[in-house]
XYZ file of C-alpha atoms in Angstrom:
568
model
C 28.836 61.554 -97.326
C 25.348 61.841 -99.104
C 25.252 63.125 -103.136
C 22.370 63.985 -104.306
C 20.849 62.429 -107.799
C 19.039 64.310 -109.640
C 15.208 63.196 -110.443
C 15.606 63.721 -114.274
C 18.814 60.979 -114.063
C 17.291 58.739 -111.874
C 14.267 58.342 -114.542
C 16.370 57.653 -117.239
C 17.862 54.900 -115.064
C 14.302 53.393 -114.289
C 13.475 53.418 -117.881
C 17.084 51.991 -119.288
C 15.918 48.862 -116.771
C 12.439 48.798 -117.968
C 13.471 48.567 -121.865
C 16.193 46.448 -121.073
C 14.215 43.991 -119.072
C 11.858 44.098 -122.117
C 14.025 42.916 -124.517
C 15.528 40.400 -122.496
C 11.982 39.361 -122.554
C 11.516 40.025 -126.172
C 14.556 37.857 -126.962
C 14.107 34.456 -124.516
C 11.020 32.204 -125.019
C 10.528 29.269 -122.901
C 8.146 26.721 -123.744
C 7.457 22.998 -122.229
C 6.453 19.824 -123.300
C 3.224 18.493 -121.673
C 4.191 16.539 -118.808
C 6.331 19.909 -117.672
C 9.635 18.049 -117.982
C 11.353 19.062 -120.934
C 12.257 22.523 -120.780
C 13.407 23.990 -124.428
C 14.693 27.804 -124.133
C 15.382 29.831 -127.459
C 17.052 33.125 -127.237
C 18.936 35.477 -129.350
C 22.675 35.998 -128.425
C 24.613 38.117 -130.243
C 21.644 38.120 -133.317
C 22.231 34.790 -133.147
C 19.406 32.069 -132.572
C 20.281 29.650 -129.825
C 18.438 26.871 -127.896
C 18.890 24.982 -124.435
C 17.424 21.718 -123.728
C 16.926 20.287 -120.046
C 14.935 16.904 -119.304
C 13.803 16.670 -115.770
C 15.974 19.584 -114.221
C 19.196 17.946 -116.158
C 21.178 19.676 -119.302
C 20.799 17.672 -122.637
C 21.807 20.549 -124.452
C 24.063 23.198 -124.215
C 23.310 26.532 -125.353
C 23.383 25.641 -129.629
C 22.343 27.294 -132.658
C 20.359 27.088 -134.983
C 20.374 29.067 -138.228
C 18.925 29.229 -142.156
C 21.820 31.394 -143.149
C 24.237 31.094 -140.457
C 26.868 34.139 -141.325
C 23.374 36.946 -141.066
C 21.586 38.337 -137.832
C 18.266 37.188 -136.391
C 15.116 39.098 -135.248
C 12.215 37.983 -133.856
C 9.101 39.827 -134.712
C 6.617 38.127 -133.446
C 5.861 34.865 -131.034
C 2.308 32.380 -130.701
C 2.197 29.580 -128.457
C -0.365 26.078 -128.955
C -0.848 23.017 -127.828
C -2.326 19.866 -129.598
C -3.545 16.614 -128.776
C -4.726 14.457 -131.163
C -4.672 10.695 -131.663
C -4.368 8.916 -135.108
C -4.490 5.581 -137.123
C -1.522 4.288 -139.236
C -1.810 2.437 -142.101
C 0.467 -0.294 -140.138
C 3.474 0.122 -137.814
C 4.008 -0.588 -134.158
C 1.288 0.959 -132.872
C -2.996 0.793 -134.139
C -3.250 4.176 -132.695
C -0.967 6.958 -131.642
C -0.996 10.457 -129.763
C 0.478 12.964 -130.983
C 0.677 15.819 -128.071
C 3.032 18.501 -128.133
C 3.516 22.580 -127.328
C 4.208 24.297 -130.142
C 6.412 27.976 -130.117
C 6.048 29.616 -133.396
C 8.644 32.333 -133.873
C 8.513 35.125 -136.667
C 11.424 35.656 -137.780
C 13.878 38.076 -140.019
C 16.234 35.575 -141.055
C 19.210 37.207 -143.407
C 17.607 38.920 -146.455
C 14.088 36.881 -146.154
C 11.483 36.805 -143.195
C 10.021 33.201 -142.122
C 9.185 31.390 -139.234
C 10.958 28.868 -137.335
C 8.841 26.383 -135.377
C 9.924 24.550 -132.419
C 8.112 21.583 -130.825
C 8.370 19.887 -127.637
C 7.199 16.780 -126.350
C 7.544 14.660 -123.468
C 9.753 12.523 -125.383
C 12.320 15.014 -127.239
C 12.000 18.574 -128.928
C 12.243 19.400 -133.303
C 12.995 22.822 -135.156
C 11.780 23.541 -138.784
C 12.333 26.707 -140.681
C 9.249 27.895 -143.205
C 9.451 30.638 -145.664
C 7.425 32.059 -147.528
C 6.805 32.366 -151.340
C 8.376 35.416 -152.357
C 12.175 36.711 -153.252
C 14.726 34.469 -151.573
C 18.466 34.194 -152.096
C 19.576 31.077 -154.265
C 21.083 29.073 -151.686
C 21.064 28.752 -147.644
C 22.481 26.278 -145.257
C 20.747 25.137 -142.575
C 22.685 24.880 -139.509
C 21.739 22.600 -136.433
C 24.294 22.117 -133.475
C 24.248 20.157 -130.456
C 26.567 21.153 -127.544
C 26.357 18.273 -124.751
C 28.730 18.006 -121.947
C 31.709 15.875 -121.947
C 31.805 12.398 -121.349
C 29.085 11.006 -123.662
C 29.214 8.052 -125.398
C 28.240 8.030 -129.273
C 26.678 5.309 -131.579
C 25.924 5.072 -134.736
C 25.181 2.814 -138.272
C 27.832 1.955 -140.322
C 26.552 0.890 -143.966
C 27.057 -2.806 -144.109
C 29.873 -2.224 -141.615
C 30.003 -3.250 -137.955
C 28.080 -0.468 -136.032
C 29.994 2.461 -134.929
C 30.475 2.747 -131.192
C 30.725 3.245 -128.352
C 32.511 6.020 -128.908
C 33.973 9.132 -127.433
C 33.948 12.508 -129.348
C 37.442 11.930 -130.136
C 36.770 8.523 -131.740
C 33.687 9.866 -133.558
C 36.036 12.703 -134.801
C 38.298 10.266 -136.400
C 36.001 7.896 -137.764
C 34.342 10.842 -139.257
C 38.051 11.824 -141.087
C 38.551 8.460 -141.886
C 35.590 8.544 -143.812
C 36.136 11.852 -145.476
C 39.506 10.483 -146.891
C 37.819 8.794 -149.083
C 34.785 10.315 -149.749
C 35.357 14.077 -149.309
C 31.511 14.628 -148.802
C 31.362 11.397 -145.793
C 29.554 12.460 -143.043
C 28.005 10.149 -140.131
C 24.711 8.851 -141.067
C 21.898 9.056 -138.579
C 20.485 8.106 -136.207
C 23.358 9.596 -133.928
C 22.673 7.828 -130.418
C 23.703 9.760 -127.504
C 24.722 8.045 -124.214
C 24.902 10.758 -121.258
C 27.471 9.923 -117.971
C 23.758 9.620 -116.210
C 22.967 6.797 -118.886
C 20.214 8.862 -120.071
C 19.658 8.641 -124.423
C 18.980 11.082 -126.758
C 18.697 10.243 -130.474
C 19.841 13.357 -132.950
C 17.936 12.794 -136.537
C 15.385 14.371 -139.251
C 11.659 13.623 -140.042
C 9.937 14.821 -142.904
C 12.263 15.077 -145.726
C 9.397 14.257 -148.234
C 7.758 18.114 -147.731
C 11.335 19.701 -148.057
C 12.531 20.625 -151.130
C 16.095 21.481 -152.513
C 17.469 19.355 -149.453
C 19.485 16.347 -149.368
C 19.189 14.011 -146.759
C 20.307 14.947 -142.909
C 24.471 15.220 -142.837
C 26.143 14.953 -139.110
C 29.271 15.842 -138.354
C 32.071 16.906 -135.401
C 33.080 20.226 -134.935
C 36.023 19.581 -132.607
C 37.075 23.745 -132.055
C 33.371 23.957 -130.583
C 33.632 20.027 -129.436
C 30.005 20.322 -130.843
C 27.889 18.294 -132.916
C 26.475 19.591 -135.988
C 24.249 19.132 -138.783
C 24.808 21.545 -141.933
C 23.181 20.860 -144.849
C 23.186 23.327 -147.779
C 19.756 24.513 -149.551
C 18.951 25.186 -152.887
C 16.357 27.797 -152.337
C 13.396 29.293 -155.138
C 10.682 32.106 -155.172
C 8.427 28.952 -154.222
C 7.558 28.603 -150.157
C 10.473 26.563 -148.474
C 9.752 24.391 -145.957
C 12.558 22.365 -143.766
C 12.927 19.327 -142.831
C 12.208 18.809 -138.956
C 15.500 18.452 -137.094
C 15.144 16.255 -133.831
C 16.405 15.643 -130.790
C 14.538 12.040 -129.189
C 14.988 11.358 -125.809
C 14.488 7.849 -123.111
C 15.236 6.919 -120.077
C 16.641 3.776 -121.879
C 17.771 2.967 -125.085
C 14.898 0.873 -125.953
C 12.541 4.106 -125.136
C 14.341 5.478 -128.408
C 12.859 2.092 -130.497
C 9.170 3.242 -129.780
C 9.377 7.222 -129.930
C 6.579 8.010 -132.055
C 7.783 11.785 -132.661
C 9.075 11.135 -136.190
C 6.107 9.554 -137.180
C 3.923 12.814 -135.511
C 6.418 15.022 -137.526
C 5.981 13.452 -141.089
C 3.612 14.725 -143.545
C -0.049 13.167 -143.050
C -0.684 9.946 -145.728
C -1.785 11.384 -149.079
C -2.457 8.208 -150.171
C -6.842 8.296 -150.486
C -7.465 4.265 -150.749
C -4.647 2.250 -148.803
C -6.857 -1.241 -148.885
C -3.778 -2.379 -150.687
C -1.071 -1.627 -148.595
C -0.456 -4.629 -147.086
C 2.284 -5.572 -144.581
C 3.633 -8.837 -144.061
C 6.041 -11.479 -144.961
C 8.148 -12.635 -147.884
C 10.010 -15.321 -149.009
C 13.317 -14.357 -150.983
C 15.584 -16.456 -153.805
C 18.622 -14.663 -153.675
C 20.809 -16.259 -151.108
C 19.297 -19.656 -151.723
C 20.452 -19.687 -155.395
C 22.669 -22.958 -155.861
C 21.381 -24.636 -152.214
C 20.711 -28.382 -153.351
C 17.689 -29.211 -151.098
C 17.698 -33.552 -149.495
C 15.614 -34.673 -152.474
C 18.742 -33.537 -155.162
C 16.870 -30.452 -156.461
C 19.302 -27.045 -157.134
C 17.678 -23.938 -156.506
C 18.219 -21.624 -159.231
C 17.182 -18.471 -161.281
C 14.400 -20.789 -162.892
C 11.010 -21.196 -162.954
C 10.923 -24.258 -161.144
C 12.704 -22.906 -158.124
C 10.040 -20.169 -157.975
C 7.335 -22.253 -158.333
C 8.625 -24.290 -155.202
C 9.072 -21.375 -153.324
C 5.602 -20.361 -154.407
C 3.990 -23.642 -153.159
C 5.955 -23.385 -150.074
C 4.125 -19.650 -149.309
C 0.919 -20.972 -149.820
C 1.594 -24.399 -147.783
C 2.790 -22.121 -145.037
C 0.825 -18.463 -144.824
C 3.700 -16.461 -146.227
C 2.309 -13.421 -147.889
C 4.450 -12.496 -150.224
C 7.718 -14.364 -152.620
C 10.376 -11.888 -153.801
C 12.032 -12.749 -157.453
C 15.271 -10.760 -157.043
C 17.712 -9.670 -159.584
C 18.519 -11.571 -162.556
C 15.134 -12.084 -163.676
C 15.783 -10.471 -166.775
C 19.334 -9.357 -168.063
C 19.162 -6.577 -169.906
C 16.915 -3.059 -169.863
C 16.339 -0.705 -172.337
C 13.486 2.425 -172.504
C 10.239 0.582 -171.808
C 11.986 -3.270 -172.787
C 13.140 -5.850 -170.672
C 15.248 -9.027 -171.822
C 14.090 -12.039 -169.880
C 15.892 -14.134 -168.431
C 15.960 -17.779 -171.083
C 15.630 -19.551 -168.056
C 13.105 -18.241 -166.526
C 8.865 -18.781 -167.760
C 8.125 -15.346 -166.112
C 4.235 -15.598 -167.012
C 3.859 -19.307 -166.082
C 5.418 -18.300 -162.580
C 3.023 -15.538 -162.329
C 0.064 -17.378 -163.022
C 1.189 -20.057 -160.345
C 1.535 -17.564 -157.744
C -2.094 -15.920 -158.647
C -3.667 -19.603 -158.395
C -2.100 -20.311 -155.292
C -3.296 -16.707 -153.636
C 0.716 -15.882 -152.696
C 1.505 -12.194 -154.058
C 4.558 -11.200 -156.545
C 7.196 -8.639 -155.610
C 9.880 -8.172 -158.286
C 13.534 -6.545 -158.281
C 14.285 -3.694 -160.617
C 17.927 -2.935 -160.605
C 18.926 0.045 -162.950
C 22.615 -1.000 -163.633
C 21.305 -3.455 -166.458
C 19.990 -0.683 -168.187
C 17.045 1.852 -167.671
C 13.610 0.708 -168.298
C 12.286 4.482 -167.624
C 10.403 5.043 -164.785
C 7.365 6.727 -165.848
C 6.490 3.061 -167.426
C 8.157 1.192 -165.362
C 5.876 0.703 -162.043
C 2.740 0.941 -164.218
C 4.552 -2.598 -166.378
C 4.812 -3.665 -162.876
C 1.105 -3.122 -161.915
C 0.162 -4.605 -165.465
C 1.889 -8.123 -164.484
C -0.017 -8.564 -161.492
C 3.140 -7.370 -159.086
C 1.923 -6.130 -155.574
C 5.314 -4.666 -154.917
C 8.681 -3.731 -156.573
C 12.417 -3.812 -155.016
C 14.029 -1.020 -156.222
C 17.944 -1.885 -156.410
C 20.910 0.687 -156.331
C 18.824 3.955 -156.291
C 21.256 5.745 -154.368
C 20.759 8.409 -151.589
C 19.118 10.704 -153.591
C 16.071 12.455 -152.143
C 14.356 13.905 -155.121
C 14.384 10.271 -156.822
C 12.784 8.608 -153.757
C 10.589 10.899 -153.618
C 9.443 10.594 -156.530
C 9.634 6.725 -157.129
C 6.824 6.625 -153.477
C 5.006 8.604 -155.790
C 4.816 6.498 -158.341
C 4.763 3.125 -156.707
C 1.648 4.664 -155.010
C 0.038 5.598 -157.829
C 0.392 1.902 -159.448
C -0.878 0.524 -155.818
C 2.852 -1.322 -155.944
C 4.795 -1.537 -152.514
C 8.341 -0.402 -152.542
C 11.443 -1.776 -150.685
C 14.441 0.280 -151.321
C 17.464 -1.960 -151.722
C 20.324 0.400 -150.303
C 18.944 -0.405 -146.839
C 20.032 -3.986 -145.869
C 18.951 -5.546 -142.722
C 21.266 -8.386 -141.294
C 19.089 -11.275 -141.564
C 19.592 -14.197 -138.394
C 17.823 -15.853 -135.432
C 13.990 -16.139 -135.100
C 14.402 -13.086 -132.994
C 15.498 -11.082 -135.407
C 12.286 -10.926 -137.091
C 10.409 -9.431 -134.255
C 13.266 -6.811 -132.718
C 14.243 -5.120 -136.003
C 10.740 -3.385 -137.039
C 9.693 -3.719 -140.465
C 6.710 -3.464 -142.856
C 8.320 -6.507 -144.614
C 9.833 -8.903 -142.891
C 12.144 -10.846 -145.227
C 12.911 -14.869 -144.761
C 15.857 -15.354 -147.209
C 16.174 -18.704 -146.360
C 15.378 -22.220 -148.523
C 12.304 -23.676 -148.400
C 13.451 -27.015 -146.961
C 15.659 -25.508 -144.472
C 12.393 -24.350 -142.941
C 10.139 -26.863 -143.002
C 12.903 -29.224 -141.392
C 12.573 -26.569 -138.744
C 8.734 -26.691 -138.967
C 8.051 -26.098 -134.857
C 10.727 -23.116 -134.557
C 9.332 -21.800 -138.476
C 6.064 -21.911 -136.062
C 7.546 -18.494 -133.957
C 7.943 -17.044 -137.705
C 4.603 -17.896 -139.160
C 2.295 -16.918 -136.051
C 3.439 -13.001 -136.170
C 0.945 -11.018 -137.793
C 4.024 -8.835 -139.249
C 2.677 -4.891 -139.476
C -0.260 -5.186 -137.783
C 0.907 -4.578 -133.896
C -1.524 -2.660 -131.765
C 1.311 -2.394 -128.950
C 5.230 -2.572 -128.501
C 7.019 -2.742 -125.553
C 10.826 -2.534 -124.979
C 11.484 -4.547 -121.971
C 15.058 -4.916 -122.230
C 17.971 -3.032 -123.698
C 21.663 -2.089 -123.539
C 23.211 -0.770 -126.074
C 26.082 -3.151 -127.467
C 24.773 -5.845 -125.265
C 21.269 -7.011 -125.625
C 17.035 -6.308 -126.563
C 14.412 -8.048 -126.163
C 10.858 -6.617 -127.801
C 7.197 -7.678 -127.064
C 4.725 -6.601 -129.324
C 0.853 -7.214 -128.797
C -1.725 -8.336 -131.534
C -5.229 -8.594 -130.147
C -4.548 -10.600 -126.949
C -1.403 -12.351 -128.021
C 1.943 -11.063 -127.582
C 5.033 -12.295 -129.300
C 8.399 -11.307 -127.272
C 12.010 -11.518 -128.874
C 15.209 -11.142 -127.427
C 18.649 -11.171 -128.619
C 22.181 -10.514 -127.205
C 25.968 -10.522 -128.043
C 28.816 -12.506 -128.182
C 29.032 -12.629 -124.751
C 25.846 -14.467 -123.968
C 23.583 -14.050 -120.547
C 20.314 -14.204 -118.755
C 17.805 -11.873 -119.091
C 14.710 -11.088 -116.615
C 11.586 -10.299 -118.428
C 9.051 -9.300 -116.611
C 5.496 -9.788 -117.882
C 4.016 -7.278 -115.754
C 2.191 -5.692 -118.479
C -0.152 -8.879 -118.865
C -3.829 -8.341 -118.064
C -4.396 -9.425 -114.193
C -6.119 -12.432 -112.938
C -6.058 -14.255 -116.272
C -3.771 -17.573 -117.162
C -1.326 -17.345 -120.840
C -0.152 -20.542 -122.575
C 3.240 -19.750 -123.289
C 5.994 -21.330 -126.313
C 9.316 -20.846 -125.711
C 11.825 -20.967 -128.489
C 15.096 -21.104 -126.468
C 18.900 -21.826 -127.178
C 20.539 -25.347 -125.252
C 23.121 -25.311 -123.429
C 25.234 -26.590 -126.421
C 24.157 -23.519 -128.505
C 26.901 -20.743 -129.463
C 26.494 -18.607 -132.467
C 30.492 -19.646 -133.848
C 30.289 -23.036 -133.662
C 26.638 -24.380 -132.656
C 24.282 -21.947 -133.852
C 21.409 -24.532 -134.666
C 20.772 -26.234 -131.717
C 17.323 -24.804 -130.045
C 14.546 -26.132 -127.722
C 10.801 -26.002 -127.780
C 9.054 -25.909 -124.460
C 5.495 -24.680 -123.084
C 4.216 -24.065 -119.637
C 1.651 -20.866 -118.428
C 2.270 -17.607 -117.452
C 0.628 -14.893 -115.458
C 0.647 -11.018 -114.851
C 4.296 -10.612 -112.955
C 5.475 -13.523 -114.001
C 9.517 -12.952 -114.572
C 10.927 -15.062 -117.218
C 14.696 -15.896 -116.787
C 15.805 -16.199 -121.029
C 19.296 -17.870 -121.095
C 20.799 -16.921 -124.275
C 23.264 -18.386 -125.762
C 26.633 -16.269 -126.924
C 25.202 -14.381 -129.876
C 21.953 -16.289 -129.067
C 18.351 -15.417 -128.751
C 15.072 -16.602 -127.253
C 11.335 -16.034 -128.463
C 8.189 -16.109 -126.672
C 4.725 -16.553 -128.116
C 2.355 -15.567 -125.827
C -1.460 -16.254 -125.575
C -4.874 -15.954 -123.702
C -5.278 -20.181 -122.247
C -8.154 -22.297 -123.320
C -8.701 -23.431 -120.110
């Protein structure tokens, strides 16, 4: 049986497609990293913002949102697309020189009562959203909302304070320990990074960059929402009529879990140096008293809070090309506004005028539970002593405060080393794999130089100043091992757990018809980390491009390689 349609109905038909197609358009924008392979999607469902994140065809990320003020509709007004490519200089870090490409989607936005933008960037190593808006009329408060909706089966990891690290973990598990936490503290939440483990042992990394250009924000709070079996980030905002700018939230991604060590997106994400003249900032390493206070070293002397302890620890610096001695707390034992009560046992001037004659620089511990010194004069008292750094001790996690002590500790030309950070401190490894500006070697004097050819591994790294860095081995919960390049020398660490192992590292990455002089630092066969952990061999021998190194570590061992361009 044939109906006829009439032409006026079948027009309004054509055009109900047209506009509908248009605002599907309107209301999905794709965009893609550089190398084509990650694939974010951001579309409005609902009047809601969501993304969706796939990596090489795969789904990292469900469909998730992302919101300023979660309970109000979204619009998008307007959309611009760029791409940049640029290549910069750090002041020091793991690399002399890094890119910084990405594809940018800027999206106008009416968020709740306020317009703004929200900016999403993508590069071949992971994808980060910021929200900016405008100075103008805001509401007091937002909360910025960023979930992550992954498919089942992943395994979690994460820090744990001072605590054995969390993981791995299912959902479930990461659900509890997150309750467990809030029984206590009501205002827990998981601290980041959050490491992601897929079922295709693929890693994503879920954490912030940029907190220094965000204001009214606290640092980045993770949590489980187990209705949604999600994870999210909500932190809330204390907004102004002043322009508010987010930090980035981010979403790294590697092949490996050592790909996640040398992501360079939070550094690409942070807020250029505003620092004119940084002659002055200068990595390196440091000797430290603290745990060495009461070690009686072979020729009967007691190490102390004294000035002749700090004068031997001095002399040993200089002896030994250590940049740097750390006084720690107890120095002086009281503060009050602009005073400090010295220590009686302590000459504080004759130690500083050792350390100046023997060319070995001064950092000194500040800890604000003996009393407040103010800080307005306290990092300029600092610069007037001759200090070329300050440890700042029980600061807490509060953003504004940090802030505002880099600010200051700039502006005195003092380095700062936050003490509410700690680093476990073990192995010669351990110096190399765990990446810092300031590597710490808390450790007596003698104990050292009895140890003078392994103390060798320690001295030779040129800590900070690392043109290249490689991860050539990891597993989470298992093992590392690191290489990092300095000119034409490489210095490789590895480590691994309780279990023990062999690792193959290859040293394909060496330049091609040319001959290395290599020094191992190994474990024996008689080393374990429970009831051996000293015993260690020294051993040398070439190496050439392809070469494949078979470490044996140890159980809770590691093994070091310092590698260099042969005389011959």
């Amino acid at each position: 049986m044939y109906f006829s349609i009439p032409a006026k109905f079948l027009l309004g038909v054509s055009l109900f497609v047209i506009l509908t197609s248009l605002k599907s358009q309107k209301d999905k924008h794709t965009i893609e990293s550089p190398d084509g392979k990650v694939k974010l999607e951001l579309t409005l469902v609902d009047q809601r913002l969501v993304y969706q994140l796939k990596w090489s065809g795969q789904e990292m990320v469900k469909q998730s949102q992302l919101a300023l003020f979660p309970d109000s509709e979204i619009s998008i007004i307007n959309t611009k697309k760029l791409t940049s490519n640029t290549t910069w200089k750090p002041v020091w870090g793991q690399f002399s020189s890094i890119q910084n490409h990405y594809t940018e989607l800027e999206l106008d936005i009416q968020t709740g009562p306020v317009k703004g933008k929200l900016l999403a960037r993508v590069y071949d190593q992971g994808v980060a959203f910021r929200f900016v808006l405008p100075k103008g009329k805001k509401p007091n408060n937002a909360e910025m909302l960023f979930s992550v909706a992954m498919r089942e089966g992943n395994r979690f990891y994460a820090p744990n304070g001072e605590g054995e690290p969390l993981g791995p973990s299912s959902l479930d598990e990461l659900s509890r320990f997150e309750l467990s936490k809030s029984k206590n503290n009501p205002k827990a939440s998981l601290a980041v990074p959050l490491v992601v483990e897929t079922p295709g042992h693929q890693f994503m990394a879920l954490l912030e960059s940029d907190l220094y250009a965000a204001n009214g924000m606290k640092s980045m709070q993770i949590g489980v929402d187990m209705a949604k079996r999600n994870i999210v980030s909500s932190n809330s905002v204390a907004l102004s009529d002043d322009e508010f700018t987010s930090p980035w939230r981010v979403i790294l991604l590697g092949k490996t879990a050592g790909e996640l060590v040398t992501n360079t997106m939070t550094q690409n994400l942070a807020t250029e140096c505003q620092i004119q003249n940084t002659d002055w900032i200068k990595p390196g390493k440091t000797l430290w008293d603290w745990r060495v206070h009461g070690y009686t070293a072979p020729d009967g002397f007691t190490y102390g809070i004294n000035t002749e302890s700090y004068l031997r620890f001095i002399d040993f610096a200089a002896e030994n090309g250590i940049d740097y001695f750390l006084i720690d707390d107890a120095w002086y034992t009281k503060a009050s506004q602009g005073q400090f009560e010295m220590s009686p046992k302590l000459d504080l001037q004759k130690v500083i005028n050792h350390a100046k004659e023997k060319e070995v620089a001064l950092l000194l511990y500040y800890d604000n539970r003996h009393g407040v010194y103010g800080d307005s004069a306290l990092f300029p008292y600092y610069q007037s002593l001759g200090m070329k750094g300050i440890k700042y001790g029980f600061m807490g996690a509060n953003v504004p405060f940090t802030k505002n002590a880099i600010r200051q500790s700039a502006a005195s030309q003092l380095l700062i080393d936050f003490h509410d950070g700690p680093v476990p401190y073990s192995e010669a490894a351990r110096t190399l794999i765990i990446f810092s500006g300031l590597v710490c070697i808390p450790d007596a004097p003698e104990a050292y130089a009895a140890k003078q050819d392994l103390f060798e591994f320690i001295q030779k790294q040129p800590v900070g100043k690392w043109d290249e860095t490689r991860i050539l081995n990891a597993t989470m919960d298992a093992h590392i091992t690191t290489a990092r390049r300095h000119g034409k020398e490489w210095f490789i660490g590895s480590v691994v757990n309780q279990k023990g192992g062999i690792l193959d590292i290859n040293l394909d990455f060496l330049e091609p018809d040319k001959t290395y002089a290599v020094t191992f630092y190994e474990d024996t066969d008689d080393t374990h980390c429970a009831t051996n952990p000293e015993s260690y061999q020294i051993r040398k021998g070439t190496v050439t491009k392809g070469s494949i190194i078979k470490a044996k570590l140890a159980p809770g061992g590691g093994h070091c390689m310092w590698i260099r361009p042969s005389e011959n």
